[in-house]
PDB file of C-alpha atoms in Angstrom:
ATOM      1  CA  UNK A   1     -10.771  -8.331  -3.799  1.00 37.00           C
ATOM      2  CA  UNK A   2      -7.177  -8.688  -2.719  1.00 41.00           C
ATOM      3  CA  UNK A   3      -4.873 -10.259  -5.244  1.00 52.00           C
ATOM      4  CA  UNK A   4      -2.204 -11.192  -2.745  1.00 65.00           C
ATOM      5  CA  UNK A   5      -2.621 -13.365   0.281  1.00 77.00           C
ATOM      6  CA  UNK A   6       0.071 -13.597   2.894  1.00 82.00           C
ATOM      7  CA  UNK A   7       0.754 -16.607   5.022  1.00 83.00           C
ATOM      8  CA  UNK A   8       0.865 -16.762   7.972  1.00 90.00           C
ATOM      9  CA  UNK A   9      -1.483 -13.992   9.089  1.00 90.00           C
ATOM     10  CA  UNK A  10       0.522 -13.598  12.286  1.00 93.00           C
ATOM     11  CA  UNK A  11       3.975 -14.737  13.341  1.00 95.00           C
ATOM     12  CA  UNK A  12       5.710 -14.474  16.707  1.00 96.00           C
ATOM     13  CA  UNK A  13       9.419 -15.250  17.041  1.00 96.00           C
ATOM     14  CA  UNK A  14      12.321 -14.618  19.379  1.00 97.00           C
ATOM     15  CA  UNK A  15      14.893 -11.973  18.592  1.00 97.00           C
ATOM     16  CA  UNK A  16      17.729 -13.463  16.535  1.00 97.00           C
ATOM     17  CA  UNK A  17      15.531 -16.034  14.793  1.00 97.00           C
ATOM     18  CA  UNK A  18      14.624 -15.916  11.122  1.00 97.00           C
ATOM     19  CA  UNK A  19      11.143 -14.962   9.954  1.00 96.00           C
ATOM     20  CA  UNK A  20       9.631 -16.266   6.732  1.00 96.00           C
ATOM     21  CA  UNK A  21       6.480 -14.886   5.179  1.00 95.00           C
ATOM     22  CA  UNK A  22       4.800 -16.187   2.056  1.00 94.00           C
ATOM     23  CA  UNK A  23       2.629 -14.475  -0.491  1.00 92.00           C
ATOM     24  CA  UNK A  24       0.434 -15.881  -3.242  1.00 91.00           C
ATOM     25  CA  UNK A  25      -1.123 -13.907  -6.058  1.00 88.00           C
ATOM     26  CA  UNK A  26      -3.684 -14.627  -8.738  1.00 85.00           C
ATOM     27  CA  UNK A  27      -2.942 -12.730 -11.946  1.00 82.00           C
ATOM     28  CA  UNK A  28       0.179 -11.992 -13.957  1.00 85.00           C
ATOM     29  CA  UNK A  29       2.485  -9.325 -12.586  1.00 88.00           C
ATOM     30  CA  UNK A  30       5.337  -7.107 -13.727  1.00 87.00           C
ATOM     31  CA  UNK A  31       6.924  -7.211 -10.310  1.00 90.00           C
ATOM     32  CA  UNK A  32       6.299  -8.178  -6.698  1.00 92.00           C
ATOM     33  CA  UNK A  33       6.973  -5.679  -3.969  1.00 92.00           C
ATOM     34  CA  UNK A  34       7.200  -6.019  -0.206  1.00 94.00           C
ATOM     35  CA  UNK A  35       6.298  -3.253   2.209  1.00 94.00           C
ATOM     36  CA  UNK A  36       6.418  -2.817   5.978  1.00 96.00           C
ATOM     37  CA  UNK A  37       3.897  -0.923   8.069  1.00 93.00           C
ATOM     38  CA  UNK A  38       4.471   0.090  11.666  1.00 91.00           C
ATOM     39  CA  UNK A  39       1.439   0.557  13.924  1.00 82.00           C
ATOM     40  CA  UNK A  40      -1.092   1.708  11.321  1.00 71.00           C
ATOM     41  CA  UNK A  41       1.168   4.293   9.785  1.00 80.00           C
ATOM     42  CA  UNK A  42       2.355   4.752   6.217  1.00 83.00           C
ATOM     43  CA  UNK A  43       4.031   1.892   4.388  1.00 90.00           C
ATOM     44  CA  UNK A  44       7.744   1.689   3.783  1.00 92.00           C
ATOM     45  CA  UNK A  45       9.044   0.000   0.654  1.00 92.00           C
ATOM     46  CA  UNK A  46      11.429  -2.870   1.399  1.00 95.00           C
ATOM     47  CA  UNK A  47      12.291  -4.571  -1.852  1.00 94.00           C
ATOM     48  CA  UNK A  48      11.073  -5.032  -5.416  1.00 92.00           C
ATOM     49  CA  UNK A  49      11.632  -8.172  -7.453  1.00 94.00           C
ATOM     50  CA  UNK A  50      10.835  -8.171 -11.160  1.00 92.00           C
ATOM     51  CA  UNK A  51       8.991 -10.973 -12.871  1.00 92.00           C
ATOM     52  CA  UNK A  52      12.144 -12.171 -14.640  1.00 93.00           C
ATOM     53  CA  UNK A  53      14.091 -12.433 -11.373  1.00 95.00           C
ATOM     54  CA  UNK A  54      14.020 -15.409  -9.023  1.00 97.00           C
ATOM     55  CA  UNK A  55      15.830 -14.138  -5.951  1.00 97.00           C
ATOM     56  CA  UNK A  56      16.928 -10.820  -4.548  1.00 97.00           C
ATOM     57  CA  UNK A  57      18.801  -9.748  -1.425  1.00 96.00           C
ATOM     58  CA  UNK A  58      18.871  -6.494   0.490  1.00 95.00           C
ATOM     59  CA  UNK A  59      20.707  -6.478   3.805  1.00 96.00           C
ATOM     60  CA  UNK A  60      18.939  -8.974   6.081  1.00 97.00           C
ATOM     61  CA  UNK A  61      16.118  -9.425   3.562  1.00 97.00           C
ATOM     62  CA  UNK A  62      15.885 -12.194   0.999  1.00 98.00           C
ATOM     63  CA  UNK A  63      13.001 -12.382  -1.447  1.00 97.00           C
ATOM     64  CA  UNK A  64      12.188 -15.195  -3.832  1.00 97.00           C
ATOM     65  CA  UNK A  65       9.685 -15.227  -6.655  1.00 96.00           C
ATOM     66  CA  UNK A  66       8.214 -18.258  -8.373  1.00 95.00           C
ATOM     67  CA  UNK A  67       6.021 -17.061 -11.241  1.00 92.00           C
ATOM     68  CA  UNK A  68       4.989 -20.615 -12.145  1.00 93.00           C
ATOM     69  CA  UNK A  69       3.442 -21.011  -8.696  1.00 93.00           C
ATOM     70  CA  UNK A  70       2.436 -17.361  -8.444  1.00 92.00           C
ATOM     71  CA  UNK A  71       4.137 -17.091  -5.090  1.00 93.00           C
ATOM     72  CA  UNK A  72       6.819 -15.134  -3.293  1.00 94.00           C
ATOM     73  CA  UNK A  73       8.541 -15.371   0.050  1.00 96.00           C
ATOM     74  CA  UNK A  74      10.221 -12.821   2.273  1.00 97.00           C
ATOM     75  CA  UNK A  75      12.913 -13.981   4.670  1.00 97.00           C
ATOM     76  CA  UNK A  76      14.180 -11.704   7.427  1.00 97.00           C
ATOM     77  CA  UNK A  77      17.330 -13.090   8.982  1.00 98.00           C
ATOM     78  CA  UNK A  78      18.587 -12.426  12.513  1.00 97.00           C
ATOM     79  CA  UNK A  79      15.380 -10.629  13.452  1.00 97.00           C
ATOM     80  CA  UNK A  80      15.354  -7.656  15.816  1.00 97.00           C
ATOM     81  CA  UNK A  81      12.647  -6.217  18.033  1.00 96.00           C
ATOM     82  CA  UNK A  82      12.509  -3.250  15.639  1.00 95.00           C
ATOM     83  CA  UNK A  83      11.336  -5.623  12.880  1.00 97.00           C
ATOM     84  CA  UNK A  84       7.989  -5.912  14.674  1.00 97.00           C
ATOM     85  CA  UNK A  85       5.483  -4.661  12.105  1.00 96.00           C
ATOM     86  CA  UNK A  86       2.986  -5.770   9.480  1.00 94.00           C
ATOM     87  CA  UNK A  87       4.422  -6.902   6.169  1.00 95.00           C
ATOM     88  CA  UNK A  88       2.538  -6.679   2.890  1.00 93.00           C
ATOM     89  CA  UNK A  89       3.244  -8.069  -0.531  1.00 93.00           C
ATOM     90  CA  UNK A  90       2.001  -6.120  -3.532  1.00 91.00           C
ATOM     91  CA  UNK A  91       1.683  -7.339  -7.084  1.00 88.00           C
ATOM     92  CA  UNK A  92       2.423  -4.776  -9.778  1.00 84.00           C
ATOM     93  CA  UNK A  93       0.054  -5.531 -12.616  1.00 77.00           C
ATOM     94  CA  UNK A  94      -1.635  -3.652 -15.416  1.00 71.00           C
ATOM     95  CA  UNK A  95      -2.357  -0.101 -14.297  1.00 70.00           C
ATOM     96  CA  UNK A  96      -2.401  -0.841 -10.577  1.00 74.00           C
ATOM     97  CA  UNK A  97      -0.686  -2.443  -7.645  1.00 81.00           C
ATOM     98  CA  UNK A  98      -2.720  -4.887  -5.567  1.00 83.00           C
ATOM     99  CA  UNK A  99      -1.836  -5.458  -1.944  1.00 87.00           C
ATOM    100  CA  UNK A 100      -2.267  -8.595   0.109  1.00 85.00           C
ATOM    101  CA  UNK A 101      -3.806  -8.805   3.554  1.00 85.00           C
ATOM    102  CA  UNK A 102      -0.481  -8.757   5.374  1.00 90.00           C
ATOM    103  CA  UNK A 103       1.470 -10.755   7.937  1.00 93.00           C
ATOM    104  CA  UNK A 104       1.739  -9.329  11.434  1.00 94.00           C
ATOM    105  CA  UNK A 105       5.222 -10.082  12.764  1.00 96.00           C
ATOM    106  CA  UNK A 106       6.100  -9.824  16.425  1.00 97.00           C
ATOM    107  CA  UNK A 107       9.734 -10.158  17.454  1.00 97.00           C
ATOM    108  CA  UNK A 108      10.120 -10.781  21.152  1.00 96.00           C
ATOM    109  CA  UNK A 109      13.287  -9.326  22.756  1.00 94.00           C
TER     110      UNK A 109
ATOM    111  CA  UNK B   1      13.854  16.037  -0.022  1.00 65.00           C
ATOM    112  CA  UNK B   2      10.356  16.112   1.461  1.00 81.00           C
ATOM    113  CA  UNK B   3       8.365  12.894   1.405  1.00 93.00           C
ATOM    114  CA  UNK B   4       4.698  12.413   0.618  1.00 96.00           C
ATOM    115  CA  UNK B   5       2.583  14.569   2.886  1.00 96.00           C
ATOM    116  CA  UNK B   6      -1.064  14.177   3.796  1.00 97.00           C
ATOM    117  CA  UNK B   7      -3.527  16.385   5.613  1.00 97.00           C
ATOM    118  CA  UNK B   8      -5.247  16.351   7.938  1.00 97.00           C
ATOM    119  CA  UNK B   9      -3.764  13.668  10.186  1.00 96.00           C
ATOM    120  CA  UNK B  10      -7.123  12.934  11.747  1.00 97.00           C
ATOM    121  CA  UNK B  11     -10.620  13.780  10.594  1.00 98.00           C
ATOM    122  CA  UNK B  12     -13.853  13.199  12.465  1.00 98.00           C
ATOM    123  CA  UNK B  13     -17.150  13.469  10.615  1.00 98.00           C
ATOM    124  CA  UNK B  14     -20.708  12.371  11.119  1.00 98.00           C
ATOM    125  CA  UNK B  15     -22.681  10.094   8.848  1.00 98.00           C
ATOM    126  CA  UNK B  16     -23.933  11.862   5.720  1.00 98.00           C
ATOM    127  CA  UNK B  17     -21.264  14.565   5.739  1.00 98.00           C
ATOM    128  CA  UNK B  18     -18.498  15.017   3.189  1.00 98.00           C
ATOM    129  CA  UNK B  19     -14.786  14.541   3.814  1.00 98.00           C
ATOM    130  CA  UNK B  20     -11.877  16.021   1.865  1.00 98.00           C
ATOM    131  CA  UNK B  21      -8.395  14.545   2.195  1.00 98.00           C
ATOM    132  CA  UNK B  22      -5.288  16.038   0.655  1.00 98.00           C
ATOM    133  CA  UNK B  23      -1.990  14.661  -0.561  1.00 98.00           C
ATOM    134  CA  UNK B  24       1.210  16.177  -1.880  1.00 97.00           C
ATOM    135  CA  UNK B  25       3.524  13.804  -3.747  1.00 96.00           C
ATOM    136  CA  UNK B  26       7.285  13.803  -3.757  1.00 95.00           C
ATOM    137  CA  UNK B  27       8.662  16.499  -6.031  1.00 94.00           C
ATOM    138  CA  UNK B  28       8.973  15.133  -9.555  1.00 90.00           C
ATOM    139  CA  UNK B  29       6.418  12.344  -9.085  1.00 92.00           C
ATOM    140  CA  UNK B  30       3.429  12.676 -11.367  1.00 91.00           C
ATOM    141  CA  UNK B  31       1.439   9.641 -10.232  1.00 91.00           C
ATOM    142  CA  UNK B  32      -0.652   9.671  -7.071  1.00 94.00           C
ATOM    143  CA  UNK B  33      -2.470   6.653  -5.651  1.00 94.00           C
ATOM    144  CA  UNK B  34      -5.108   6.470  -2.945  1.00 96.00           C
ATOM    145  CA  UNK B  35      -5.751   3.440  -0.766  1.00 95.00           C
ATOM    146  CA  UNK B  36      -8.229   2.658   1.991  1.00 95.00           C
ATOM    147  CA  UNK B  37      -7.118   0.531   4.923  1.00 93.00           C
ATOM    148  CA  UNK B  38      -9.910  -0.449   7.263  1.00 90.00           C
ATOM    149  CA  UNK B  39      -8.890  -1.468  10.781  1.00 82.00           C
ATOM    150  CA  UNK B  40      -6.874  -4.683  10.774  1.00 73.00           C
ATOM    151  CA  UNK B  41      -7.210  -5.175   7.030  1.00 76.00           C
ATOM    152  CA  UNK B  42      -4.986  -4.828   3.996  1.00 82.00           C
ATOM    153  CA  UNK B  43      -4.942  -1.955   1.553  1.00 88.00           C
ATOM    154  CA  UNK B  44      -7.757  -1.560  -0.920  1.00 91.00           C
ATOM    155  CA  UNK B  45      -6.896   0.368  -4.070  1.00 91.00           C
ATOM    156  CA  UNK B  46      -9.121   3.419  -4.517  1.00 95.00           C
ATOM    157  CA  UNK B  47      -7.852   5.728  -7.241  1.00 94.00           C
ATOM    158  CA  UNK B  48      -4.858   6.459  -9.447  1.00 92.00           C
ATOM    159  CA  UNK B  49      -4.122   9.859 -10.928  1.00 93.00           C
ATOM    160  CA  UNK B  50      -1.406  10.701 -13.377  1.00 90.00           C
ATOM    161  CA  UNK B  51      -0.765  13.952 -15.211  1.00 89.00           C
ATOM    162  CA  UNK B  52      -4.029  15.372 -13.925  1.00 91.00           C
ATOM    163  CA  UNK B  53      -6.245  12.548 -15.104  1.00 92.00           C
ATOM    164  CA  UNK B  54      -7.893   9.609 -13.396  1.00 92.00           C
ATOM    165  CA  UNK B  55      -6.212   6.506 -14.831  1.00 90.00           C
ATOM    166  CA  UNK B  56      -7.864   3.757 -12.830  1.00 90.00           C
ATOM    167  CA  UNK B  57     -10.195   3.266  -9.918  1.00 92.00           C
ATOM    168  CA  UNK B  58     -10.876   0.385  -7.586  1.00 91.00           C
ATOM    169  CA  UNK B  59     -14.156  -1.238  -6.680  1.00 91.00           C
ATOM    170  CA  UNK B  60     -15.618   1.680  -4.740  1.00 95.00           C
ATOM    171  CA  UNK B  61     -18.918   3.562  -5.212  1.00 96.00           C
ATOM    172  CA  UNK B  62     -19.000   6.902  -7.091  1.00 96.00           C
ATOM    173  CA  UNK B  63     -19.256   8.850  -3.847  1.00 97.00           C
ATOM    174  CA  UNK B  64     -15.500   8.296  -3.631  1.00 98.00           C
ATOM    175  CA  UNK B  65     -13.950  10.745  -6.044  1.00 96.00           C
ATOM    176  CA  UNK B  66     -10.932  12.931  -6.373  1.00 96.00           C
ATOM    177  CA  UNK B  67      -8.795  15.040  -8.581  1.00 96.00           C
ATOM    178  CA  UNK B  68      -5.206  15.918  -9.285  1.00 97.00           C
ATOM    179  CA  UNK B  69      -4.067  19.490  -9.587  1.00 96.00           C
ATOM    180  CA  UNK B  70      -1.507  20.967 -12.036  1.00 95.00           C
ATOM    181  CA  UNK B  71       1.168  20.787  -9.313  1.00 94.00           C
ATOM    182  CA  UNK B  72       0.377  17.021  -9.023  1.00 95.00           C
ATOM    183  CA  UNK B  73      -1.081  17.292  -5.530  1.00 97.00           C
ATOM    184  CA  UNK B  74      -4.325  15.431  -5.114  1.00 98.00           C
ATOM    185  CA  UNK B  75      -7.572  15.535  -3.239  1.00 98.00           C
ATOM    186  CA  UNK B  76      -9.832  12.647  -2.251  1.00 98.00           C
ATOM    187  CA  UNK B  77     -13.476  13.433  -1.601  1.00 98.00           C
ATOM    188  CA  UNK B  78     -15.883  11.100   0.111  1.00 98.00           C
ATOM    189  CA  UNK B  79     -19.518  12.155  -0.061  1.00 97.00           C
ATOM    190  CA  UNK B  80     -22.472  10.929   1.993  1.00 98.00           C
ATOM    191  CA  UNK B  81     -20.183   9.371   4.581  1.00 98.00           C
ATOM    192  CA  UNK B  82     -21.138   6.006   6.009  1.00 97.00           C
ATOM    193  CA  UNK B  83     -19.903   4.392   9.210  1.00 96.00           C
ATOM    194  CA  UNK B  84     -17.917   1.796   7.253  1.00 95.00           C
ATOM    195  CA  UNK B  85     -15.891   4.577   5.603  1.00 97.00           C
ATOM    196  CA  UNK B  86     -13.973   4.860   8.875  1.00 97.00           C
ATOM    197  CA  UNK B  87     -10.424   3.867   7.935  1.00 96.00           C
ATOM    198  CA  UNK B  88      -6.867   4.987   7.378  1.00 95.00           C
ATOM    199  CA  UNK B  89      -6.560   6.589   3.946  1.00 97.00           C
ATOM    200  CA  UNK B  90      -3.111   6.346   2.473  1.00 95.00           C
ATOM    201  CA  UNK B  91      -1.700   8.299  -0.409  1.00 96.00           C
ATOM    202  CA  UNK B  92       1.347   7.208  -2.367  1.00 94.00           C
ATOM    203  CA  UNK B  93       3.345   8.611  -5.236  1.00 93.00           C
ATOM    204  CA  UNK B  94       5.717   7.042  -7.668  1.00 88.00           C
ATOM    205  CA  UNK B  95       8.131   8.033 -10.366  1.00 81.00           C
ATOM    206  CA  UNK B  96       6.463   6.425 -13.324  1.00 71.00           C
ATOM    207  CA  UNK B  97       3.940   3.648 -13.122  1.00 69.00           C
ATOM    208  CA  UNK B  98       3.613   2.062  -9.673  1.00 64.00           C
ATOM    209  CA  UNK B  99       3.199  -1.292 -11.331  1.00 65.00           C
ATOM    210  CA  UNK B 100       6.869  -1.001 -12.365  1.00 70.00           C
ATOM    211  CA  UNK B 101       8.308   1.087  -9.561  1.00 75.00           C
ATOM    212  CA  UNK B 102       8.193   1.428  -5.819  1.00 83.00           C
ATOM    213  CA  UNK B 103       5.592   3.630  -4.221  1.00 87.00           C
ATOM    214  CA  UNK B 104       6.362   6.160  -1.516  1.00 91.00           C
ATOM    215  CA  UNK B 105       3.623   6.450   1.079  1.00 93.00           C
ATOM    216  CA  UNK B 106       2.448   9.322   3.208  1.00 95.00           C
ATOM    217  CA  UNK B 107       1.602   8.885   6.903  1.00 94.00           C
ATOM    218  CA  UNK B 108      -2.110   8.656   6.173  1.00 95.00           C
ATOM    219  CA  UNK B 109      -5.298  10.395   7.251  1.00 96.00           C
ATOM    220  CA  UNK B 110      -7.384   8.573   9.814  1.00 96.00           C
ATOM    221  CA  UNK B 111     -11.043   9.219   9.070  1.00 97.00           C
ATOM    222  CA  UNK B 112     -13.586   8.465  11.761  1.00 97.00           C
ATOM    223  CA  UNK B 113     -17.275   8.564  10.889  1.00 97.00           C
ATOM    224  CA  UNK B 114     -19.640   8.802  13.850  1.00 97.00           C
TER     225      UNK B 114
END
């Protein structure tokens, strides 16, 4: 079963708006990673936040992690049409990484 | 530097046949991971190989197996194919344990079982 669950399952926004995706997980983790997947192709790593970190930034990406609530959020600011993709969170636990079901983001030009 | 490569890109088989998928990790990466992604779904962890040994496997039947070669490339074998095995199979490699480090993914092999 999937450890992570993303919310919402699908999100449609206008170009320039911010997109926020949430992820919840069930067991303890060493880190929480976010990946992007374009049109059923391979995944691209976006950002990794360790369990002792609360917030991390990378360009237009901002990730938060709340280990007490077992949740994380990914914020994409000033979205672009090229950000249209599926986004997955992945919990790095003991001996494996468990992916969530993903959020499908559509950015309308 | 070459990324993770997978072959073939597409594979069409009939029910009951065997499928072999191949993966070459990034140079220097010793860990290889296999995932199954059925249409419209998230990634399901299949297998993890490191230093030539199977370190962990997901909740899949024994007809899903694989191996890792001395050069760290890996092979995934699926025996007695069933229709529900149709999916995108993704391979990833990492420098060290993926639970601590980012994974680098290949483009995937799309397996279709007729």
